[in-house]
mmCIF file of C-alpha atoms in Angstrom:
data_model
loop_
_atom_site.group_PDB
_atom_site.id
_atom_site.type_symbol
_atom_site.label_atom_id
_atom_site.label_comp_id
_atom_site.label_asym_id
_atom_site.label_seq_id
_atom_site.Cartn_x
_atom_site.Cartn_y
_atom_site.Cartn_z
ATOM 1 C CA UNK A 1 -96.683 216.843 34.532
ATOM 2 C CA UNK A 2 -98.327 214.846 37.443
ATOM 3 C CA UNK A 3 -100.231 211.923 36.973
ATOM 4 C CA UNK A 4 -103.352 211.158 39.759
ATOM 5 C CA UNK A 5 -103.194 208.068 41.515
ATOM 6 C CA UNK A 6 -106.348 207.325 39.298
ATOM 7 C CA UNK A 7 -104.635 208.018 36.147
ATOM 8 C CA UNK A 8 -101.185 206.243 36.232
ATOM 9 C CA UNK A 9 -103.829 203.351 37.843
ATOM 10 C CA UNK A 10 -105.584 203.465 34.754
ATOM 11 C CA UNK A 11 -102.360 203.543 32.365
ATOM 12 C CA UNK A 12 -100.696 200.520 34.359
ATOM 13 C CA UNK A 13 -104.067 198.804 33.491
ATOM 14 C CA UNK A 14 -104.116 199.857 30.039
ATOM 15 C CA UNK A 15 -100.457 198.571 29.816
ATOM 16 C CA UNK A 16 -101.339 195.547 31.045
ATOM 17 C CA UNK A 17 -104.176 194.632 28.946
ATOM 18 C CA UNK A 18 -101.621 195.158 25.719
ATOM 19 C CA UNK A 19 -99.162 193.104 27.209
ATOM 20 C CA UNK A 20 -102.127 190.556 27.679
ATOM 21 C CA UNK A 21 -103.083 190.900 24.114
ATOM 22 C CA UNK A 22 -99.544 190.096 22.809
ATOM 23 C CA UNK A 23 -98.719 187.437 25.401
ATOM 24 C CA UNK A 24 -101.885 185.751 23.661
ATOM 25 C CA UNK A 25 -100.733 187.012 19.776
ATOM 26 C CA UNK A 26 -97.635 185.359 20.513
ATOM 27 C CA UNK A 27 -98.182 182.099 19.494
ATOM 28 C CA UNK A 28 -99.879 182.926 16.266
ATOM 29 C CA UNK A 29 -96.613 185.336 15.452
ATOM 30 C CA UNK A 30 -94.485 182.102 15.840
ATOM 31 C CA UNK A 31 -97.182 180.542 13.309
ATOM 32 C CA UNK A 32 -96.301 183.250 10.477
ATOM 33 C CA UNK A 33 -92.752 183.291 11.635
ATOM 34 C CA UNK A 34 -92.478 179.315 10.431
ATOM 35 C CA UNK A 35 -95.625 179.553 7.894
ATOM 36 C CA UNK A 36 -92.717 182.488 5.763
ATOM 37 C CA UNK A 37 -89.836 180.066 6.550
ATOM 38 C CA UNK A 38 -91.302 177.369 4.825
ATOM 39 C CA UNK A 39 -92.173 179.042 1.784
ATOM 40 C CA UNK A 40 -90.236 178.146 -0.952
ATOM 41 C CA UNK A 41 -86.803 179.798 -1.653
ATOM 42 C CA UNK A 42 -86.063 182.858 -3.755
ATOM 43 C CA UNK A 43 -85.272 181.548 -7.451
ATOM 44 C CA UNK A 44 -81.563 179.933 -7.332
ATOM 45 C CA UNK A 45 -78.870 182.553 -8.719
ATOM 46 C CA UNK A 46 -76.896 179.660 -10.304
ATOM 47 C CA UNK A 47 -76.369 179.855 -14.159
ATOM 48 C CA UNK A 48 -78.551 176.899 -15.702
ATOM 49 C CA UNK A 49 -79.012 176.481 -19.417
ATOM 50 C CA UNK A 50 -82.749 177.626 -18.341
ATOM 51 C CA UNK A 51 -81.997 180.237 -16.150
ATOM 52 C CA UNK A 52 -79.524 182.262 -18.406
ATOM 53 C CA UNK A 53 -82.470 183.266 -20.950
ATOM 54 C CA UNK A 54 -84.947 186.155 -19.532
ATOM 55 C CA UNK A 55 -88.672 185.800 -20.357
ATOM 56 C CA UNK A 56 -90.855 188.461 -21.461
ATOM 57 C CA UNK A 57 -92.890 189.979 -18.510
ATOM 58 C CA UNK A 58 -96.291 189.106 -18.078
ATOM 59 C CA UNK A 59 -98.823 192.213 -16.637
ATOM 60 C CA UNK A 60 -99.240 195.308 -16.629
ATOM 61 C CA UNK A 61 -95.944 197.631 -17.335
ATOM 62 C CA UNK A 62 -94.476 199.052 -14.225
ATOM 63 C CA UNK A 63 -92.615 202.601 -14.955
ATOM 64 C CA UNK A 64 -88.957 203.308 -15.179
ATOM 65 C CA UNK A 65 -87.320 204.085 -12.061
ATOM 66 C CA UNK A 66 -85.252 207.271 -11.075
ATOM 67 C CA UNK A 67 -82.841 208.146 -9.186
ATOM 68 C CA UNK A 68 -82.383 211.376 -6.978
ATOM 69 C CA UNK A 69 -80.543 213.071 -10.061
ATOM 70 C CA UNK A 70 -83.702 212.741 -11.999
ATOM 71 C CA UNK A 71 -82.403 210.319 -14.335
ATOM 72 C CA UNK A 72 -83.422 206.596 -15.167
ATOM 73 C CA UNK A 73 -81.805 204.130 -12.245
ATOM 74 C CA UNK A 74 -80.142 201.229 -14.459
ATOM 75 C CA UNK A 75 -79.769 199.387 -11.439
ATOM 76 C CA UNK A 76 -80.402 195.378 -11.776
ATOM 77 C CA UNK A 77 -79.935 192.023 -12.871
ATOM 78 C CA UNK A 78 -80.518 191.736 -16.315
ATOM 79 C CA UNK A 79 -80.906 188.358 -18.764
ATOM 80 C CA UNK A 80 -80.643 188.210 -22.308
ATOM 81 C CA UNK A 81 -83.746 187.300 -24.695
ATOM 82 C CA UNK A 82 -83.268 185.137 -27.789
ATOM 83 C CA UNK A 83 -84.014 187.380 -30.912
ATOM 84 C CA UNK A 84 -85.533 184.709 -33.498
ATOM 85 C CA UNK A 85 -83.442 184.582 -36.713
ATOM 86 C CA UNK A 86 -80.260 186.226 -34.920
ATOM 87 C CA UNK A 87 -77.480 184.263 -33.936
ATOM 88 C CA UNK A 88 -76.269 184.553 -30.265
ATOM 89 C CA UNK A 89 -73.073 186.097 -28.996
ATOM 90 C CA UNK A 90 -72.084 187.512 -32.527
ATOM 91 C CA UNK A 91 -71.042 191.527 -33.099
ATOM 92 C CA UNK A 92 -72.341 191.276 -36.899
ATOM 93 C CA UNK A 93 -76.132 189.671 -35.784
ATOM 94 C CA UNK A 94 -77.459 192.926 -37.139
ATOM 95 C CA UNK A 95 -75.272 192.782 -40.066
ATOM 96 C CA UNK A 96 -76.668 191.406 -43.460
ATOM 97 C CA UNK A 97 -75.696 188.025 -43.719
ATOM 98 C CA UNK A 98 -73.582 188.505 -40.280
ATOM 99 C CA UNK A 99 -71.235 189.751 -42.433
ATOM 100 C CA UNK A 100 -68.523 192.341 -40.970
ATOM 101 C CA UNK A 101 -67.278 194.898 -43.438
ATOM 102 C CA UNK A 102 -63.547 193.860 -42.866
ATOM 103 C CA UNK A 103 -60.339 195.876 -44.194
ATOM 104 C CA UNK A 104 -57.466 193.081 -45.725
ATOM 105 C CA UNK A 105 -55.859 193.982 -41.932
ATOM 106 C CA UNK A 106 -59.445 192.442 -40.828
ATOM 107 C CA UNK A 107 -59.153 189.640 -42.978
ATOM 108 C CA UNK A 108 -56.025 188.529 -41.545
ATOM 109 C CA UNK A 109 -56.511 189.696 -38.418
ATOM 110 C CA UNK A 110 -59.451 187.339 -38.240
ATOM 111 C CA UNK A 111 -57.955 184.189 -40.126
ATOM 112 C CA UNK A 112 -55.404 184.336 -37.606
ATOM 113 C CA UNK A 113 -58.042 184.242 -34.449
ATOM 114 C CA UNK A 114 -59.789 181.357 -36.242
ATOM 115 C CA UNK A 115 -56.411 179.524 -36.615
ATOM 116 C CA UNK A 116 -53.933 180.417 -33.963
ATOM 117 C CA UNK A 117 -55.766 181.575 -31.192
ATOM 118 C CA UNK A 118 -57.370 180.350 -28.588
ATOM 119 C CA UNK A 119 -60.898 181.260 -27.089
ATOM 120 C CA UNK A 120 -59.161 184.301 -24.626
ATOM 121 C CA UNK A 121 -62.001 183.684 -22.329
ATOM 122 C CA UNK A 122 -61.827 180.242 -21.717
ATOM 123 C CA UNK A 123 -58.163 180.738 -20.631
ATOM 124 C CA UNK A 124 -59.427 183.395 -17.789
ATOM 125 C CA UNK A 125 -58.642 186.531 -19.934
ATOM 126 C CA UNK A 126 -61.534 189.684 -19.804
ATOM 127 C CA UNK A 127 -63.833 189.548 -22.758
ATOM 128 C CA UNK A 128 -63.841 193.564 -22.400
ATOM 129 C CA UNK A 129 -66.020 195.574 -24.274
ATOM 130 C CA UNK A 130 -67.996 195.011 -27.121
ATOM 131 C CA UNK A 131 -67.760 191.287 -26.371
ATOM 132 C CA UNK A 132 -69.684 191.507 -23.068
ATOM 133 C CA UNK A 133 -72.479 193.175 -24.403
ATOM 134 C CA UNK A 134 -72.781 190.612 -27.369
ATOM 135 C CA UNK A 135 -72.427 187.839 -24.244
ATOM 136 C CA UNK A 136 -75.617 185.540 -23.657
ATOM 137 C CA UNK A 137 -75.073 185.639 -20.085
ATOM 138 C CA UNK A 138 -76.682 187.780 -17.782
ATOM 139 C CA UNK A 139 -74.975 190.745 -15.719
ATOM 140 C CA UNK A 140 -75.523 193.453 -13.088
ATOM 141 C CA UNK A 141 -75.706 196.998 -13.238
ATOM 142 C CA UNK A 142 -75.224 199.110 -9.828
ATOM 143 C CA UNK A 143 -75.589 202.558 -10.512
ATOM 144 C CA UNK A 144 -75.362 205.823 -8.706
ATOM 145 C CA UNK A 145 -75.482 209.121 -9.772
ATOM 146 C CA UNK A 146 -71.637 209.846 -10.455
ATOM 147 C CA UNK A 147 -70.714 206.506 -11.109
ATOM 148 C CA UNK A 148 -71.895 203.081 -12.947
ATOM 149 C CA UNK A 149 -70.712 199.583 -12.317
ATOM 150 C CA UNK A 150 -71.604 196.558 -14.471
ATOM 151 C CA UNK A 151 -70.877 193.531 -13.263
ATOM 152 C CA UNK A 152 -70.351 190.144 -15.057
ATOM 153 C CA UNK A 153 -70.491 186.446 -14.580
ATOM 154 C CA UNK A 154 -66.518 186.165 -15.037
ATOM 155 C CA UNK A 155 -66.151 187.890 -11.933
ATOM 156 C CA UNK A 156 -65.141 191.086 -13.477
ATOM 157 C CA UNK A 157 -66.274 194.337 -13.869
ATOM 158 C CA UNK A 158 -66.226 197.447 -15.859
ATOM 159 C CA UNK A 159 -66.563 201.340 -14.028
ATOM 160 C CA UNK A 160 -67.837 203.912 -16.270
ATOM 161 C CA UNK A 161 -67.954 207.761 -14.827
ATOM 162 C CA UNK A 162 -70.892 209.844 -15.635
ATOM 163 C CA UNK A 163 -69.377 212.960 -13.422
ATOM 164 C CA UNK A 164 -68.716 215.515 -16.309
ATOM 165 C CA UNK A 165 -65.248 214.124 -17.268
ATOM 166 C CA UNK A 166 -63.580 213.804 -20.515
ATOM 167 C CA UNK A 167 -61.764 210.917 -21.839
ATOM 168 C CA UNK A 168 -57.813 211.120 -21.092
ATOM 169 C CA UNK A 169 -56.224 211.809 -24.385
ATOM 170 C CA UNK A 170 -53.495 209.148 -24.019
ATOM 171 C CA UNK A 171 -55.254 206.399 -21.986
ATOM 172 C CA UNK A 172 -53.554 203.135 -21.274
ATOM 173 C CA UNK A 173 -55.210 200.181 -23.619
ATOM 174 C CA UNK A 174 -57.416 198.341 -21.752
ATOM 175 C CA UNK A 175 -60.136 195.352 -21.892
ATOM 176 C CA UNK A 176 -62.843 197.467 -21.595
ATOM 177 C CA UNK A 177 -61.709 200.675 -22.750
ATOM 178 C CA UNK A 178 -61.399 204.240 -21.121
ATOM 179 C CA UNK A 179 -65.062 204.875 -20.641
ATOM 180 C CA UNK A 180 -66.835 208.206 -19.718
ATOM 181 C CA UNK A 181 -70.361 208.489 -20.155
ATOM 182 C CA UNK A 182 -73.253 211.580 -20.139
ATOM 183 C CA UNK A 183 -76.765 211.836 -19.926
ATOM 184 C CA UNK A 184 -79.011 212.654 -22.962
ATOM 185 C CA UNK A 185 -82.075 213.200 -21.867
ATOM 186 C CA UNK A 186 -83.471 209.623 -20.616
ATOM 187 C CA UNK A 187 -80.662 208.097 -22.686
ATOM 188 C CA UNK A 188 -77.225 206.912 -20.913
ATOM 189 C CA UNK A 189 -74.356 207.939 -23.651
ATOM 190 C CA UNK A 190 -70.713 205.707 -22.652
ATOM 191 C CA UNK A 191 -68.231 206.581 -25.191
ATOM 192 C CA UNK A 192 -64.812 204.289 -24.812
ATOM 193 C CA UNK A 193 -61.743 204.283 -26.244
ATOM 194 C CA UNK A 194 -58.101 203.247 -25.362
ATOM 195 C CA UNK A 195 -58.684 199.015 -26.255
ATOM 196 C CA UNK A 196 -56.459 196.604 -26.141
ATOM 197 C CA UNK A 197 -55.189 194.878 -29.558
ATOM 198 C CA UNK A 198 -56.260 191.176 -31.053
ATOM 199 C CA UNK A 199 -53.056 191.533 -32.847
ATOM 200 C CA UNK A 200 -51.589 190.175 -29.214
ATOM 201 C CA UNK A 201 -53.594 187.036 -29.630
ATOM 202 C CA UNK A 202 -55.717 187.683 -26.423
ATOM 203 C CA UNK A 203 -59.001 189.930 -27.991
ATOM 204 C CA UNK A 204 -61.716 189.032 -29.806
ATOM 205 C CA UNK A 205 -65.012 191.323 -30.368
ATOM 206 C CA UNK A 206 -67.043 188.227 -29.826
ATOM 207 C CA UNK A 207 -67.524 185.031 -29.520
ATOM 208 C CA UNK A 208 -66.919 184.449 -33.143
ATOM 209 C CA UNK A 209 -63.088 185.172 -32.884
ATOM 210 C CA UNK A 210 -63.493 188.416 -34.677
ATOM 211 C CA UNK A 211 -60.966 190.885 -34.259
ATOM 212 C CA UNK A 212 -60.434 194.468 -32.436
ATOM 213 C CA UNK A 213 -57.919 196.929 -33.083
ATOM 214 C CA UNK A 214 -56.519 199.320 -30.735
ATOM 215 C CA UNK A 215 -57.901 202.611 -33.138
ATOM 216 C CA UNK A 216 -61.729 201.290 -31.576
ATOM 217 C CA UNK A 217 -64.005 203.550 -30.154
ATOM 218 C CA UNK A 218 -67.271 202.419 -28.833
ATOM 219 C CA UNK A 219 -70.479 204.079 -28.526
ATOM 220 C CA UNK A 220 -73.231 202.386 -26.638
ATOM 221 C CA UNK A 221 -76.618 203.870 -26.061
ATOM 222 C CA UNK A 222 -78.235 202.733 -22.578
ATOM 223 C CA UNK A 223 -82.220 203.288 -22.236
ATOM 224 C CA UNK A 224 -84.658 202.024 -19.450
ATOM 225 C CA UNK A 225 -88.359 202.261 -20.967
ATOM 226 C CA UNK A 226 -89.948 200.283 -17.655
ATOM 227 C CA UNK A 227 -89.306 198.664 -14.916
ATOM 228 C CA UNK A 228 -88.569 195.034 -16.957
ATOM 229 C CA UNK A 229 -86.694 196.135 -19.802
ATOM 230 C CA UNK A 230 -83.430 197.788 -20.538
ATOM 231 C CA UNK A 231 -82.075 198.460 -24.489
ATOM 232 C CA UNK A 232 -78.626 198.910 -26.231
ATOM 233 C CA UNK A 233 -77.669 200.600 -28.955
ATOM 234 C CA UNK A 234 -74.060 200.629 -30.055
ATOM 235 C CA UNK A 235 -71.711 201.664 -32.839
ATOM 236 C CA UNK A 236 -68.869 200.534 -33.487
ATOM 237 C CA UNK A 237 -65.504 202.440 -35.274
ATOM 238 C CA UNK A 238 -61.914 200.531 -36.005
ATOM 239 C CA UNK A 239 -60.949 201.764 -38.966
ATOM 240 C CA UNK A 240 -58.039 199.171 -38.210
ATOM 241 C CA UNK A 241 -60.023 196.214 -39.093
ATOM 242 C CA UNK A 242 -63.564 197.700 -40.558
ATOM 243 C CA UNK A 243 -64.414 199.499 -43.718
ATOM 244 C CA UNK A 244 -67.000 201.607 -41.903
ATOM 245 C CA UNK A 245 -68.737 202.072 -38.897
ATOM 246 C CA UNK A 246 -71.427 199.170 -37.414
ATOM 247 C CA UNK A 247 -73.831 198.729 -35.342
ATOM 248 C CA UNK A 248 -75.522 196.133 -32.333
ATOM 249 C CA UNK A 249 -78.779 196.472 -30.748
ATOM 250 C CA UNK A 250 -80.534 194.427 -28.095
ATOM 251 C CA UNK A 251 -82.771 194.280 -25.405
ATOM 252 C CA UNK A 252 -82.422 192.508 -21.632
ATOM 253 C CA UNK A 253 -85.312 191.794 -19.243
ATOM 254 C CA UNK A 254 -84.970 192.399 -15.502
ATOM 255 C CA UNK A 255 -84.527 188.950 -13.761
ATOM 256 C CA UNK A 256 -86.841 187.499 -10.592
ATOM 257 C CA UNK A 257 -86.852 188.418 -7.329
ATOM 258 C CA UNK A 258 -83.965 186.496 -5.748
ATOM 259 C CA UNK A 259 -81.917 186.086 -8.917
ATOM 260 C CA UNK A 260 -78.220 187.920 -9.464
ATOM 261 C CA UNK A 261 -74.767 186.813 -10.164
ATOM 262 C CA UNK A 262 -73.253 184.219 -8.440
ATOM 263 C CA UNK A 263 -69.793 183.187 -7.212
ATOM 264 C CA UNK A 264 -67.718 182.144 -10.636
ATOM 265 C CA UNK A 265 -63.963 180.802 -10.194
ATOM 266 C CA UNK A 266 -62.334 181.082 -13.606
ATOM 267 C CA UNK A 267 -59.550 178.734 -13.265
ATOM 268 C CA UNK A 268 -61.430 176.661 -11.537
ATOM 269 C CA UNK A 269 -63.575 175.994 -14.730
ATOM 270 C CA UNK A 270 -66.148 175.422 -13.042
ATOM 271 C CA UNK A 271 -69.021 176.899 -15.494
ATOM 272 C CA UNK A 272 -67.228 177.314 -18.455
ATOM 273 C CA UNK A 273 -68.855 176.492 -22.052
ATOM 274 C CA UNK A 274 -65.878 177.793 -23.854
ATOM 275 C CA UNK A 275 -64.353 175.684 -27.074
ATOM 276 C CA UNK A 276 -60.827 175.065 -26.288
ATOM 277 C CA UNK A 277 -59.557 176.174 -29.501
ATOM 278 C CA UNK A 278 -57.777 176.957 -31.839
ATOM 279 C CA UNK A 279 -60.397 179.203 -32.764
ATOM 280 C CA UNK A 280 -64.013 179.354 -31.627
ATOM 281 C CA UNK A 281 -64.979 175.978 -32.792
ATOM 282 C CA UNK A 282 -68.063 175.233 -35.519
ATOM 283 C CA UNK A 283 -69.906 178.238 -36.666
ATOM 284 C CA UNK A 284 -73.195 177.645 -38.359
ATOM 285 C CA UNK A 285 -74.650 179.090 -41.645
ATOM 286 C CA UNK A 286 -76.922 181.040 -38.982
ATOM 287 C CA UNK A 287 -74.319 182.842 -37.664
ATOM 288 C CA UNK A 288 -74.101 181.219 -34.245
ATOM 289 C CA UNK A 289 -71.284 179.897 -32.356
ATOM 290 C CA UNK A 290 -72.183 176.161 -31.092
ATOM 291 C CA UNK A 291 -75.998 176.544 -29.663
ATOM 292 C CA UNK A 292 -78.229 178.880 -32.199
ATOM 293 C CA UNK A 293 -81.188 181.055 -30.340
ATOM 294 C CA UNK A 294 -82.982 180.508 -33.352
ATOM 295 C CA UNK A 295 -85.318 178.063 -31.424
ATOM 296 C CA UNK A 296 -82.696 175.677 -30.526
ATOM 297 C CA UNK A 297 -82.425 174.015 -27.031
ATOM 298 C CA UNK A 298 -79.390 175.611 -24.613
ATOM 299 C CA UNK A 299 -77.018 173.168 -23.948
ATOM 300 C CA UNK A 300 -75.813 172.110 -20.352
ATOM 301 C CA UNK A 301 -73.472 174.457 -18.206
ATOM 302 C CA UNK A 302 -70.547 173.261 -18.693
ATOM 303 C CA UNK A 303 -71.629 171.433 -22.110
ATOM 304 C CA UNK A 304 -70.736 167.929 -22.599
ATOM 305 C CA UNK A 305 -67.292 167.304 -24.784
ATOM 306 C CA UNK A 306 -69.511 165.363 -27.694
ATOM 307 C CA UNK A 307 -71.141 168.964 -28.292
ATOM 308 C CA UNK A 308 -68.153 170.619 -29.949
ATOM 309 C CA UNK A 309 -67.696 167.592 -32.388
ATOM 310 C CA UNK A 310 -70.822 168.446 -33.928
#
């Protein structure tokens, strides 16, 4: 194609005038530029005693998201909310009276947690599974269609595959387990077995010191109902320690734009709340270990010592 002398004189004027009109927007682009740089930074990622709880969402719902498989995306930072009346970071909240039904092997299993051993996580050891999802920290979730990552504070993580797989039949014990998972309908299904032993001194199901055995087999129940919200339901089965199956619900709201895990050094201490034992230190009547959610204040991260001599 050609262009007349008239034409490409009219485009080089056209040209010109737009490169006019920027030369003259230019300024005012600079403007915005520093006008978003000065707004006020994403919320900090940093665990606070205020920033560990999530908050209900305000607004309209906003709907689940889905990934290219179809299937609810479980992807994002998720925060704990206080249930009123239920203690914090115990396996038998849901239990009446907190209660566990424990087996004499429980009993003494637990006795000896309570007495001999010391908090495993406060000495840098994985919490594993259940004790993570009893936790009242927050945690990440990265998901894609074959494979799911959660991610915790302690700089540790947990891979489940949701690919078809079975469970190996002789799997090597493990923190978290030998986890597999499958889809039922909107529901994510993670079945684990293969655990590590409290009998070792270095498990306990919670933060209460109770015990695991290595007979356990989990299954947790993963739903995404909106945007905001994200639900558990899990059961529980050691016929090692417990009489009978139990269960553990709760719910986690998706954190603020901005917020996610953070850097976390272990042995460096350096956000640790963790009693230095032996045992977990004072349990109330209400079932909670140190700070109750039962409309009690948070304390500091890392608390001061005074707070386990209450």
């Amino acid at each position: 194609m050609t262009l007349s002398y008239a034409s490409g004189r009219r485009t080089l004027i056209a040209a010109g005038a737009v490169l006019a009109v920027l030369a003259l927007q230019a300024p005012a682009f600079a403007q915005t530029a520093l006008a978003q740089a000065r707004q006020p930074a994403p919320p900090s990622s940093d665990l606070t005693a205020s920033s560990i709880i999530g908050q209900e969402p305000t607004g309209p719902s906003k709907p689940t998201p889905r990934g290219l498989d179809g299937h609810p995306d479980l992807t994002g930072y998720w925060k704990p909310l206080r249930n009123k009346g239920k203690p914090g970071g115990n396996i038998g909240k849901d239990q009446p009276g907190f209660k566990l039904p424990f087996t004499p092997a429980g009993e003494k299993a637990l006795q000896y947690n309570l007495t001999q051993t010391v908090d495993p996580e406060a000495v840098c050891i994985l919490g594993g599974i259940p004790r993570h999802n009893a936790s009242g920290l927050p945690f990440e979730i990265l998901h894609t269609p074959k494979r799911l990552a959660t991610l915790y504070v302690y700089n540790t993580h947990r891979w489940v595959w949701i690919d078809g797989r079975k469970q190996d039949e002789d799997p090597e014990p493990r923190y978290f387990g030998n986890a597999v998972g499958h889809w039922e309908g909107d529901t994510l299904v993670i079945e684990s077995a293969g655990f590590k032993d409290s009998k070792d001194g270095k498990l306990w199901i919670d933060e209460n010191a109770n015990p695991q055995s290595e007979k356990t087999r989990v299954v947790e129940r993963w739903s995404r109902p909106d945007f905001d919200h994200i639900s558990l339901h899990m059961t529980i089965d050691d016929p090692v320690y417990y009489t009978k199956p139990f269960t553990f619900e709760r719910t986690w709201v998706h954190g603020k734009p901005g917020e996610g895990l953070t850097e976390y050094a272990c042995n460096e201490n350096n956000i640790d709340a963790h009693h230095i034992g032996p045992g977990p230190g004072p349990i109330g009547p209400d079932g909670n270990r140190g700070a109750g959610y039962d409309g009690k204040p948070l304390p500091d991260v890392p608390p001061p010592p005074e707070f386990y001599d209450k």
